[in-house]
CSV table of C-alpha atoms and ligand atoms in Angstrom, one decimal:
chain,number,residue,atom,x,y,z
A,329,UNK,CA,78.4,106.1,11.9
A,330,UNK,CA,80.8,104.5,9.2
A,331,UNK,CA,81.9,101.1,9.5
A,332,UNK,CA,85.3,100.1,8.1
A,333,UNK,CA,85.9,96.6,6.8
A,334,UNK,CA,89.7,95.6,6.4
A,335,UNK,CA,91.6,92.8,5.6
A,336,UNK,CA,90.2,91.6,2.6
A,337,UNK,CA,90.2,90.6,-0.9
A,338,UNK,CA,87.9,92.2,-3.0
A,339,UNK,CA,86.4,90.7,-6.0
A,340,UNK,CA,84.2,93.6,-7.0
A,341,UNK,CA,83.1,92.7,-10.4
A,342,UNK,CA,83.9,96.1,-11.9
A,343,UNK,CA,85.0,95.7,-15.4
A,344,UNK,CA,88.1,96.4,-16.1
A,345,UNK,CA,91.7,94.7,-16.6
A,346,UNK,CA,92.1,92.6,-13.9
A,347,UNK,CA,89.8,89.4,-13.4
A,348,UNK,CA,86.9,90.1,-11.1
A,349,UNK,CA,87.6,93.6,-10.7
A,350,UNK,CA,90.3,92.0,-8.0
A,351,UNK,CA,91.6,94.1,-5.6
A,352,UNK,CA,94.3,92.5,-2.9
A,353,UNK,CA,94.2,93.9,0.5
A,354,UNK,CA,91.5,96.1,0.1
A,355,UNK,CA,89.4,98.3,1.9
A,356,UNK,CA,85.7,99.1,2.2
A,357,UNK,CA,83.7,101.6,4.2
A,358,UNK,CA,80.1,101.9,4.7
A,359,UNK,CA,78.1,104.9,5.6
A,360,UNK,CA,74.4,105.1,5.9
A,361,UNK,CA,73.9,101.8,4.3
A,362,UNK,CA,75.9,102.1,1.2
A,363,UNK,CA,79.5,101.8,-0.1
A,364,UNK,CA,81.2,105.1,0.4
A,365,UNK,CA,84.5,104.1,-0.4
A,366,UNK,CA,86.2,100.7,-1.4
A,367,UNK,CA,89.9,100.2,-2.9
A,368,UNK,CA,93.4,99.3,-2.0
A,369,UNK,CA,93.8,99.6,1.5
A,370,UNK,CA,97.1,101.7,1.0
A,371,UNK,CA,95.0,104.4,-0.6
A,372,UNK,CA,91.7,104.6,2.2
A,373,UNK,CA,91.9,108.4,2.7
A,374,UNK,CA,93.2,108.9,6.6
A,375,UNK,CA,89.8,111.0,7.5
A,376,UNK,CA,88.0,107.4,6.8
A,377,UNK,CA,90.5,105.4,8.4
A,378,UNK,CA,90.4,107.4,11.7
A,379,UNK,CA,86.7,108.3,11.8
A,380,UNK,CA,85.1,104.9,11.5
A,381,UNK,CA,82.8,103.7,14.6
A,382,UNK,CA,84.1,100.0,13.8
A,383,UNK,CA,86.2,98.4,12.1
A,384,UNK,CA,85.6,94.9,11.0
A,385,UNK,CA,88.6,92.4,10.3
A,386,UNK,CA,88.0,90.6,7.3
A,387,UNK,CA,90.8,88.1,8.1
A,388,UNK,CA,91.9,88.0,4.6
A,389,UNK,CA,88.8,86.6,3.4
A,390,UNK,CA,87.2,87.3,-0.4
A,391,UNK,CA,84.2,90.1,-0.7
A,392,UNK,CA,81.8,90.2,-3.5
A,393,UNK,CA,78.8,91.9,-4.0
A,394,UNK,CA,75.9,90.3,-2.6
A,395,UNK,CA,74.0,88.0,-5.1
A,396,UNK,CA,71.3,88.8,-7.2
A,397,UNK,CA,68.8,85.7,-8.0
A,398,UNK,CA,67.7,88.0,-10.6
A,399,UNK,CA,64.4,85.0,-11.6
A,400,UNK,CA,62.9,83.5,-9.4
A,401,UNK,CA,59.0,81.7,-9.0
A,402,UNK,CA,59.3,81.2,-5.0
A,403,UNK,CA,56.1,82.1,-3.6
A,404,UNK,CA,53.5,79.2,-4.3
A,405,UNK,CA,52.1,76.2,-2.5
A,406,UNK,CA,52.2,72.5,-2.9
A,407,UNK,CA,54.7,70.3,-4.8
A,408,UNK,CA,55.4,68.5,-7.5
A,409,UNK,CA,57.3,65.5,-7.0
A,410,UNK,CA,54.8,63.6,-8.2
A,411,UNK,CA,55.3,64.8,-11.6
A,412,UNK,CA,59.3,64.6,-11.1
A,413,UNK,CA,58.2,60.9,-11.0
A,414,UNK,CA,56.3,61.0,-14.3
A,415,UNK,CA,58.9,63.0,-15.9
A,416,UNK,CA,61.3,60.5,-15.1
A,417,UNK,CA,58.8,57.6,-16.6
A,418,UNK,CA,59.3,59.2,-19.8
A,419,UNK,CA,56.5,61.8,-19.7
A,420,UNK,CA,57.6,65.2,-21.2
A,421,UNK,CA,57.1,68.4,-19.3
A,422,UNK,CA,55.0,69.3,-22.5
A,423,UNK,CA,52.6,66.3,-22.1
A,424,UNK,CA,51.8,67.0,-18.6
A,425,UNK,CA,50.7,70.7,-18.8
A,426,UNK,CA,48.3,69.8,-21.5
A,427,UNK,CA,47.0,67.0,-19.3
A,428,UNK,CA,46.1,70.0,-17.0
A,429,UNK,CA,49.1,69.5,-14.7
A,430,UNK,CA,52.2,71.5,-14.7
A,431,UNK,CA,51.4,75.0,-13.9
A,432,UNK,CA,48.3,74.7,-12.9
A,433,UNK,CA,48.7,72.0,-10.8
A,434,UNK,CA,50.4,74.6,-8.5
A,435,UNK,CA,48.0,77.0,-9.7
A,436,UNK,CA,45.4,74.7,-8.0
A,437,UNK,CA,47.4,74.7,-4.4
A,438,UNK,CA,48.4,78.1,-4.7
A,439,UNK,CA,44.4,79.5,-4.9
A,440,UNK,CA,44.1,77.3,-2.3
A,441,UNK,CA,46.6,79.1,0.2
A,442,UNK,CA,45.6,82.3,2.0
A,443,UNK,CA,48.3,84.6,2.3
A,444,UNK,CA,49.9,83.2,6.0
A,445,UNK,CA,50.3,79.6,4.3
A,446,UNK,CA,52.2,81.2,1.3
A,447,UNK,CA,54.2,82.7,3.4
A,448,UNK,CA,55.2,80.2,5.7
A,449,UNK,CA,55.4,77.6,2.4
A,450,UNK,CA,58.1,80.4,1.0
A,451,UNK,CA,60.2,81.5,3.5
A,452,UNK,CA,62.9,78.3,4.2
A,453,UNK,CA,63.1,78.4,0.1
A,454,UNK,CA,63.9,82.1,1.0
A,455,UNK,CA,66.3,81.3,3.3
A,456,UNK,CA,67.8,78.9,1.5
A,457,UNK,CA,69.6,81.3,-1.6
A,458,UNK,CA,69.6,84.1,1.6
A,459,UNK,CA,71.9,81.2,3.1
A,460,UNK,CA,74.7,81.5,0.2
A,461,UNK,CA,74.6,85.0,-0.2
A,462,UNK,CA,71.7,86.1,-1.9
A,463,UNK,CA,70.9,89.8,-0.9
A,464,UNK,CA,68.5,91.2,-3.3
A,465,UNK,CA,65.8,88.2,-4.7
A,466,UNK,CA,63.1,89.1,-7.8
A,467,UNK,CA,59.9,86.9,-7.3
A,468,UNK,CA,57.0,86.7,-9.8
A,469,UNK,CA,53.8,85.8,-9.3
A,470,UNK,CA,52.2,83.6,-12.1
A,471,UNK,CA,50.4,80.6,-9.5
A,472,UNK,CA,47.3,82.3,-9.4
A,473,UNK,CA,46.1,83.4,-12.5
A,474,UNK,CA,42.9,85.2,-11.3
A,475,UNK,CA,43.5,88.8,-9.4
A,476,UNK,CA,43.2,88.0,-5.7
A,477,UNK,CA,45.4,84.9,-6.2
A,478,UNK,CA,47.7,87.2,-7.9
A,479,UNK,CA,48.0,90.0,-6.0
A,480,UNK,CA,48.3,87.3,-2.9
A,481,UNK,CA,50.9,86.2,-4.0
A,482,UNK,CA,52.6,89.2,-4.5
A,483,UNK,CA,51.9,90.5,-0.7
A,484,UNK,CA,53.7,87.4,0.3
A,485,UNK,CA,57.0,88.4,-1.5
A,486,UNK,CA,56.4,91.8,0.0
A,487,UNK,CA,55.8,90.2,3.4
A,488,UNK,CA,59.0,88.0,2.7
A,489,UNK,CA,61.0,91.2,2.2
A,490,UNK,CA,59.6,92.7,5.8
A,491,UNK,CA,60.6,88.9,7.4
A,492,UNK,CA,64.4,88.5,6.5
A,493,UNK,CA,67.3,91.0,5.5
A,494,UNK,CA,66.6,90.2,1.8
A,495,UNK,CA,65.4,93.2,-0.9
A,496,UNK,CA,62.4,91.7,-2.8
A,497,UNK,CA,62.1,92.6,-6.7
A,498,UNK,CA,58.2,91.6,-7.3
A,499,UNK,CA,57.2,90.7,-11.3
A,500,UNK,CA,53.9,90.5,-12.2
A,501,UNK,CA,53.3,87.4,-14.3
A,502,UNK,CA,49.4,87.1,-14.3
A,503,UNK,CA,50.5,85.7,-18.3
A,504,UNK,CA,51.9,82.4,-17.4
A,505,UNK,CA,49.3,80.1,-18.2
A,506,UNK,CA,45.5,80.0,-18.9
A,507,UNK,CA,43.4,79.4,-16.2
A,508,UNK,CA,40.6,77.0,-16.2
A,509,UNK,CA,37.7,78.7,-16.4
A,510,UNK,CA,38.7,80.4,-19.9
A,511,UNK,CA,38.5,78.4,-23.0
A,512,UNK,CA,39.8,81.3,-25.2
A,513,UNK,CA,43.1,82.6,-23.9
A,514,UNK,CA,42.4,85.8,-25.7
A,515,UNK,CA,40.0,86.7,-23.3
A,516,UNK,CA,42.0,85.8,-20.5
A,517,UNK,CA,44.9,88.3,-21.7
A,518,UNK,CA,41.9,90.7,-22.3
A,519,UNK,CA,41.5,90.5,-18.4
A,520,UNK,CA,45.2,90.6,-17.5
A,521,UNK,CA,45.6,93.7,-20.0
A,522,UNK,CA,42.5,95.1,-18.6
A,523,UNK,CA,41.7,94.5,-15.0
A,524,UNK,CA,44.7,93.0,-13.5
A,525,UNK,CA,48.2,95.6,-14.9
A,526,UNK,CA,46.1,98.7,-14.4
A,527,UNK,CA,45.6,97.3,-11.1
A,528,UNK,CA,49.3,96.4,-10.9
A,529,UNK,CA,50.5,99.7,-11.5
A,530,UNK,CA,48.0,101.8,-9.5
A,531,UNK,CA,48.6,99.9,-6.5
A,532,UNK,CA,52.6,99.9,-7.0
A,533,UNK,CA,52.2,95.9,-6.9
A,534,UNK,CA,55.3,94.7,-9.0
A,535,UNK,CA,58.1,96.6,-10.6
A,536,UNK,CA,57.9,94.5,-14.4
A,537,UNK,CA,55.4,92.4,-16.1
A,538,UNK,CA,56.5,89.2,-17.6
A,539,UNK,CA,54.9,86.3,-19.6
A,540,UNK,CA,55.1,82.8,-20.6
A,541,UNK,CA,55.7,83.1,-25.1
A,542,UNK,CA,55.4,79.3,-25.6
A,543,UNK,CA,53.7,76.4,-27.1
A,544,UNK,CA,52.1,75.3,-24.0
A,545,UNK,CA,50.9,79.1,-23.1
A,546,UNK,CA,50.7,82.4,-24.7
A,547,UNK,CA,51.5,83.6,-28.4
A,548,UNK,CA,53.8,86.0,-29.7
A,549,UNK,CA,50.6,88.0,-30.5
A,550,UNK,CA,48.9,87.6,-26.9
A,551,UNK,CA,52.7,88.4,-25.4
A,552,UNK,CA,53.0,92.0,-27.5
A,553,UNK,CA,49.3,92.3,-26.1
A,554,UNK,CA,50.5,92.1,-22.5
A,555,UNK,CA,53.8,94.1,-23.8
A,556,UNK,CA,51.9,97.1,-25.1
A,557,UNK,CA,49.2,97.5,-22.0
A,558,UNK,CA,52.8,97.2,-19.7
A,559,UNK,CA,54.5,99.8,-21.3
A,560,UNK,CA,51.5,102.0,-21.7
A,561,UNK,CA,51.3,101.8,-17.9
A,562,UNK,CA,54.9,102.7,-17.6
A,563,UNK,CA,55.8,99.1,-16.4
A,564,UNK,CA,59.2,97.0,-17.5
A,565,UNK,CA,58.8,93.9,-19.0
A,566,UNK,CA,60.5,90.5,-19.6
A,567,UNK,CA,60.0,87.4,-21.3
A,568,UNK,CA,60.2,83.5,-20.4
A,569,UNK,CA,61.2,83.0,-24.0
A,570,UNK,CA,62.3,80.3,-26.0
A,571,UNK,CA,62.3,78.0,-23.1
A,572,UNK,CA,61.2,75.1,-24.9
A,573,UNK,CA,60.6,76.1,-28.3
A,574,UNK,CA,62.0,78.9,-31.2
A,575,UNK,CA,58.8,81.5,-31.0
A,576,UNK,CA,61.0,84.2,-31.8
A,577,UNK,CA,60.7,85.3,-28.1
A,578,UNK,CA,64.0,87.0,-27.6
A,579,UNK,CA,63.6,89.6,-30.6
A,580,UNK,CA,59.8,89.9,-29.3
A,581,UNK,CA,61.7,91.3,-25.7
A,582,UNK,CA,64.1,93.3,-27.5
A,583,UNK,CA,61.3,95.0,-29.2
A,584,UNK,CA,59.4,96.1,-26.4
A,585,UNK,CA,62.7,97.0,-24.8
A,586,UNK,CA,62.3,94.2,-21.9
A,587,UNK,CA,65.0,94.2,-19.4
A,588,UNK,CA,65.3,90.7,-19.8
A,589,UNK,CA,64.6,87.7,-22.0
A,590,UNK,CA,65.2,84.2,-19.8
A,591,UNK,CA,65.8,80.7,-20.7
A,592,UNK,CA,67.0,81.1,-24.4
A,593,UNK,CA,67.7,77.6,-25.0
A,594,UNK,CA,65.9,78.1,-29.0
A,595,UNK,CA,67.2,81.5,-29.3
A,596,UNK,CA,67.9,81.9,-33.0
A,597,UNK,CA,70.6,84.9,-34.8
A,598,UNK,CA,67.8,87.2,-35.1
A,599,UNK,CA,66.7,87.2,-31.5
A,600,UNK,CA,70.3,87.5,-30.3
A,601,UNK,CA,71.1,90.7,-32.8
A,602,UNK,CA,68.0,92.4,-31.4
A,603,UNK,CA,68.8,91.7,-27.8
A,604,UNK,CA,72.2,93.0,-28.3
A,605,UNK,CA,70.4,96.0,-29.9
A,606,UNK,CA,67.8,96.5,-27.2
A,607,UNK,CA,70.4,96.1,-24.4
A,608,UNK,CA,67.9,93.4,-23.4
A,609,UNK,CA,70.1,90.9,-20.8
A,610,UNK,CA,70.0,87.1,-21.7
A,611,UNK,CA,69.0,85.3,-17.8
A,612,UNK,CA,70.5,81.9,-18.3
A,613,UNK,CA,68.7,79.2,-16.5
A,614,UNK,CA,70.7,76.0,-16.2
A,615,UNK,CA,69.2,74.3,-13.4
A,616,UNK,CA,65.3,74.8,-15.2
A,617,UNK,CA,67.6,72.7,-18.2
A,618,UNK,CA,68.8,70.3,-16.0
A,619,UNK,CA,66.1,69.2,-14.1
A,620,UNK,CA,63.9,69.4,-17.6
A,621,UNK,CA,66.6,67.2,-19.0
A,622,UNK,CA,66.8,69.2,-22.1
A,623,UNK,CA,69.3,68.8,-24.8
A,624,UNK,CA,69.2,72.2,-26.7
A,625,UNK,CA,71.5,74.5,-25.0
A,626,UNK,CA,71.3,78.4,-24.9
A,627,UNK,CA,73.4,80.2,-27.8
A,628,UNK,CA,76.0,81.9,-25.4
A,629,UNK,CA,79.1,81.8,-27.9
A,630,UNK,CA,76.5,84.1,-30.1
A,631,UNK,CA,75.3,86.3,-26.9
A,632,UNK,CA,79.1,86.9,-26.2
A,633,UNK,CA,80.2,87.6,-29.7
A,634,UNK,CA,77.3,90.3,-29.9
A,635,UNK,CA,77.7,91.4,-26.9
A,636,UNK,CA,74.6,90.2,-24.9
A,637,UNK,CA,75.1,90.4,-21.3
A,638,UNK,CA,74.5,87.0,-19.6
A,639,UNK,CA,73.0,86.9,-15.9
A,640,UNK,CA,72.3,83.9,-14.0
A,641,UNK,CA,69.7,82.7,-12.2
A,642,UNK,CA,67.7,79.8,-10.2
A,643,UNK,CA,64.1,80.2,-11.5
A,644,UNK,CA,63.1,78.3,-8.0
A,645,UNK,CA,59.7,76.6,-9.1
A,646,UNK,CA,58.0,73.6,-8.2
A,647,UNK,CA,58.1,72.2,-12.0
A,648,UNK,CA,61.3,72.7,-14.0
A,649,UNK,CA,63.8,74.0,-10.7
A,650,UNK,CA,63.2,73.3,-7.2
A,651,UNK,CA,66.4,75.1,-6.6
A,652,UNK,CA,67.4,76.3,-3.4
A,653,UNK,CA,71.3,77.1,-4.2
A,654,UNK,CA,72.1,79.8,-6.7
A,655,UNK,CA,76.0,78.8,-6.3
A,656,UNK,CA,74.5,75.5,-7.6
A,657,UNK,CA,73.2,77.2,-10.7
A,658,UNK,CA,77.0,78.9,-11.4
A,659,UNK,CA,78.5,75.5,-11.4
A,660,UNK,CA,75.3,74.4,-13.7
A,661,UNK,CA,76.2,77.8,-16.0
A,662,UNK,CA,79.7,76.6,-16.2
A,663,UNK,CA,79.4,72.7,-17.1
A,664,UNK,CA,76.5,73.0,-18.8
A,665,UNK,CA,76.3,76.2,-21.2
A,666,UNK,CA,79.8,76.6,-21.2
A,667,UNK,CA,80.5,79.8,-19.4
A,668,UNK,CA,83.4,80.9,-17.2
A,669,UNK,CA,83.5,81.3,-13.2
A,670,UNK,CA,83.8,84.8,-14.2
A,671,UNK,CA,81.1,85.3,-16.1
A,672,UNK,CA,79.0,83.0,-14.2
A,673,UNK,CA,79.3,84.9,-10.8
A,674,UNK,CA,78.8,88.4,-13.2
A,675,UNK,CA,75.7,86.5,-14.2
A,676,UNK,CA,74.5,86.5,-10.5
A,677,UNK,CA,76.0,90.3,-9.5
A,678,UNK,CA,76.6,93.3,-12.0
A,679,UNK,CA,74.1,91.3,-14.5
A,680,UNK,CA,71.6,90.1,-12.9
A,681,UNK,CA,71.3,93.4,-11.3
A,682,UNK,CA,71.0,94.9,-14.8
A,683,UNK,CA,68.6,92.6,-15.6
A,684,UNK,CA,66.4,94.0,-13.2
A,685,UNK,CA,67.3,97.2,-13.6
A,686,UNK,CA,68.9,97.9,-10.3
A,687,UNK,CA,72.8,98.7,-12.1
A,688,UNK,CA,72.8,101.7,-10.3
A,689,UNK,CA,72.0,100.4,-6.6
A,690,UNK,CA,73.7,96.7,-6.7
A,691,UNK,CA,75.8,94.4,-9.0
A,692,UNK,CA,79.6,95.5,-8.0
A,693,UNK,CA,81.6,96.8,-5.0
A,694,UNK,CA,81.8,100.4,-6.0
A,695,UNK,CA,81.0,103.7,-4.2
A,696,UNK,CA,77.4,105.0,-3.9
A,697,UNK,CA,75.9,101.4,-4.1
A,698,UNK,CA,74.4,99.8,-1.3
A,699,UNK,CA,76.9,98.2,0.6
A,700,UNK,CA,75.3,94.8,0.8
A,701,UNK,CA,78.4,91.9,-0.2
A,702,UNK,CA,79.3,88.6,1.6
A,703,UNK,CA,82.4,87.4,2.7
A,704,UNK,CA,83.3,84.1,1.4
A,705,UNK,CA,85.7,80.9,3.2
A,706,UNK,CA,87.2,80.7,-0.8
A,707,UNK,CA,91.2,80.9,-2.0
A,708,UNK,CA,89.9,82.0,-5.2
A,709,UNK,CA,86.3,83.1,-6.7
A,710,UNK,CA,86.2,80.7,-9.5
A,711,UNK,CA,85.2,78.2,-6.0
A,712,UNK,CA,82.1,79.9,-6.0
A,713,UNK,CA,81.2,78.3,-9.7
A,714,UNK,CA,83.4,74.8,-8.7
A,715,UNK,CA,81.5,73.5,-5.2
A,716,UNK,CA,78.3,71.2,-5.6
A,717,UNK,CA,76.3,71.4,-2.8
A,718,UNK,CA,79.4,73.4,-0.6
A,719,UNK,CA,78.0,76.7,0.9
A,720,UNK,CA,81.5,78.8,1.6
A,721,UNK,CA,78.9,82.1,2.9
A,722,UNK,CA,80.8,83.2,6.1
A,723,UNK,CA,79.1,86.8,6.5
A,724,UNK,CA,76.8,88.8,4.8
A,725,UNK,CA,76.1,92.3,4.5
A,726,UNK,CA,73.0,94.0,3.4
A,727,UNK,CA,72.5,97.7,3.3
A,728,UNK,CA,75.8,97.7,5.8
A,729,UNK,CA,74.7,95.3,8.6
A,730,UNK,CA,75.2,91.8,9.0
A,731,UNK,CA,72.8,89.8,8.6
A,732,UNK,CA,72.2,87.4,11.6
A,733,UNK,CA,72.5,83.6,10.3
A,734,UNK,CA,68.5,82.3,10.5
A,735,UNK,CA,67.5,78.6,10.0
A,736,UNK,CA,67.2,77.2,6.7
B,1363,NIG,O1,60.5,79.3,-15.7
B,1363,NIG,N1,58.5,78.4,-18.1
B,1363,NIG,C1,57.6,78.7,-17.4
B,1363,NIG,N2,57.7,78.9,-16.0
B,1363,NIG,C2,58.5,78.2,-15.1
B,1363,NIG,C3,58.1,76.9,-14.8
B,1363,NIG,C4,56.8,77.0,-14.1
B,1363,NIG,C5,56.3,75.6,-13.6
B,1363,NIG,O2,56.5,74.6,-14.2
B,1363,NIG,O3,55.7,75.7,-12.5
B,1363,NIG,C6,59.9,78.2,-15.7
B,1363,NIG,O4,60.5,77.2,-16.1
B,1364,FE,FE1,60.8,81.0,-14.8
């Protein structure tokens, strides 16, 4: 049955000449989960307007799509505010991986969990971006470094997506950090490019393979390694790159045609001309270089002069963003790195859905997508970038219903 929604303003992200794709008084209909016709209320086709089983009053309210939190590291165990502590007594993020913290601290907790505990650990962080509009959510794993720690983590996401109204985008990111029991990260990449992707892939466990190219974790040689067995196995990949270092990460992405190359921070010319080449998206992470308290921001003046598109995201994680607000992270985007309310909330919808290579099912308000977008308590969409801590959600919509309010 279609459902009509009336009486709002549409900010539908579309490119074009007016500023959010904006439409005033518009229109949207639904059928069978997705948009099947959205414009300027004047113009709904009469057979739309008289057929529709309900018709919802917007009561003037803005419409976006729903958000896309297009990098995310949700599903793990523990915390580490104990390390927030040392951080803040002057210990670098740096200094306390190679103590054998960081990463593997919540590597530790997270082999520690069975797959109920990860669950219930990860669902109120869930709930928490679902609260301010978050419809579609990627998740790596990365906390457990060893298969069945892995792949645990990955069924949680997948039971996360079966618990709440949310789509789940699962990454495979066995190459985050060594584990332990290997003194020779070669051989560990041996055993994620031999055991653990084919695996992956067979069994359909994640939809990309990313990896850690960093100081503190894997090389621009062990990356392509990972790189080559993905794409041999017909997987995507992405790259946490330049994060704290230049590695040359982003023009390692771009060559293995990643969807995505995140952080960015140490992103030199060379990386951003192959990006813009590749088509590889640039997933800004503000909050990870806030709560890091780093200095060196992201090159976005050189993504948008060539062109790179710029999503962006939370990276929830219990060391460099316990994040539980994406709206946050627009604000971040914008007083931090510099970038519009437009192009912050196109960071979190048509971009971030590019980014994981979902354009063609969410990002914008258009027809044929799935009709999941929230309706906002806002006089104008740049609020969604200029709140701290305000949560304007007053309805959202995911594959046409409404999703019922749950508890953070
Ligand atoms: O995106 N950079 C690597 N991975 C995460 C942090 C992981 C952690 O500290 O637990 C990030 O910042
Ligand atoms: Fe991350």
């Amino acid at each position: 049955m279609d459902e009509l929604w009336v009486n709002v303003r549409l900010a539908t992200m579309v490119p074009g000449p007016e500023p959010y794709g904006r439409i005033d008084d518009g229109a949207l209909a639904v059928s069978d989960g997705r948009i099947a016709w959205v414009g300027k209320a004047g113009d709904l086709p009469s057979g739309l307007r008289n057929g529709a089983g309900r018709v919802h009053d917007g009561e003037g309210r803005w419409v976006t799509p729903g958000l896309v939190d297009c990098h995310t590291h949700l599903v793990y165990a523990g915390s580490r505010a104990a390390e927030f502590e040392q951080r803040l007594q002057g210990v670098s993020y740096e200094e306390i991986a190679r103590q054998g913290g960081g990463i593997l601290s919540t590597v530790r907790a997270t082999r520690a969990a069975d797959l109920k505990t990860l669950v219930a650990q990860s669902l109120p962080r869930l709930r928490s971006l679902m609260a301010e509009g978050v419809t579609t959510v990627e998740i790596k794993s990365g906390y457990g470094l060893e298969p069945s720690a892995e792949f645990r983590q990955l069924a949680a996401a997948a039971e996360l997506s079966r618990r709440l109204p949310v789509t789940v985008v699962p990454t495979f990111l066995g190459a985050h950090a060594q584990p332990p029991e290997y003194d020779d990260a070669d051989d560990y990449i041996d055993a994620v490019c031999g055991k653990m992707l084919p695996e992956v892939a067979r069994r359909h466990l994640a939809a990309a393979v990313d990896a850690f190219c960093e100081r503190i974790a894997f090389t621009p040689a062990q990356t392509a390694r990972v790189f080559e067995a993905a794409r041999g196995l017909g997987l995507s990949v992405k790259l946490h790159a330049d994060q704290l270092s230049d590695g040359g990460g982003a023009a390692l992405a771009a060559r293995y045609g990643a969807l995505s190359a995140d952080h960015l921070e140490y992103t030199n010319a060379g990386g951003i001309a192959a990006m813009a080449a590749a088509g590889t998206v640039a997933v800004l992470l503000p909050g990870a270089f806030y709560f890091l308290r780093e200095t060196r921001v992201p090159p976005v003046d050189g993504f948008r002069r060539a062109g790179v598109p710029m999503a962006v995201a939370s990276d929830s994680n219990p060391g460099s963003c316990p994040a539980g607000s994406l709206l946050l992270m627009l604000n971040m985007a914008c007083t931090l790195f510099g970038l519009t309310p437009e192009e912050a909330l196109a960071g979190a919808t048509r971009y971030a859905a590019r980014a994981l290579g979902k354009e063609m099912r969410i990002g914008t308000l258009s027809a044929g997508k799935d009709a999941d977008f929230v309706l906002w308590d806002i006089a104008h969409p740049a609020e969604l970038s200029y709140g701290l801590g305000v949560n304007p959600c007053h309805t959202v919509v995911r594959r046409g219903r409404i999703s019922e309010p749950s508890p953070r």
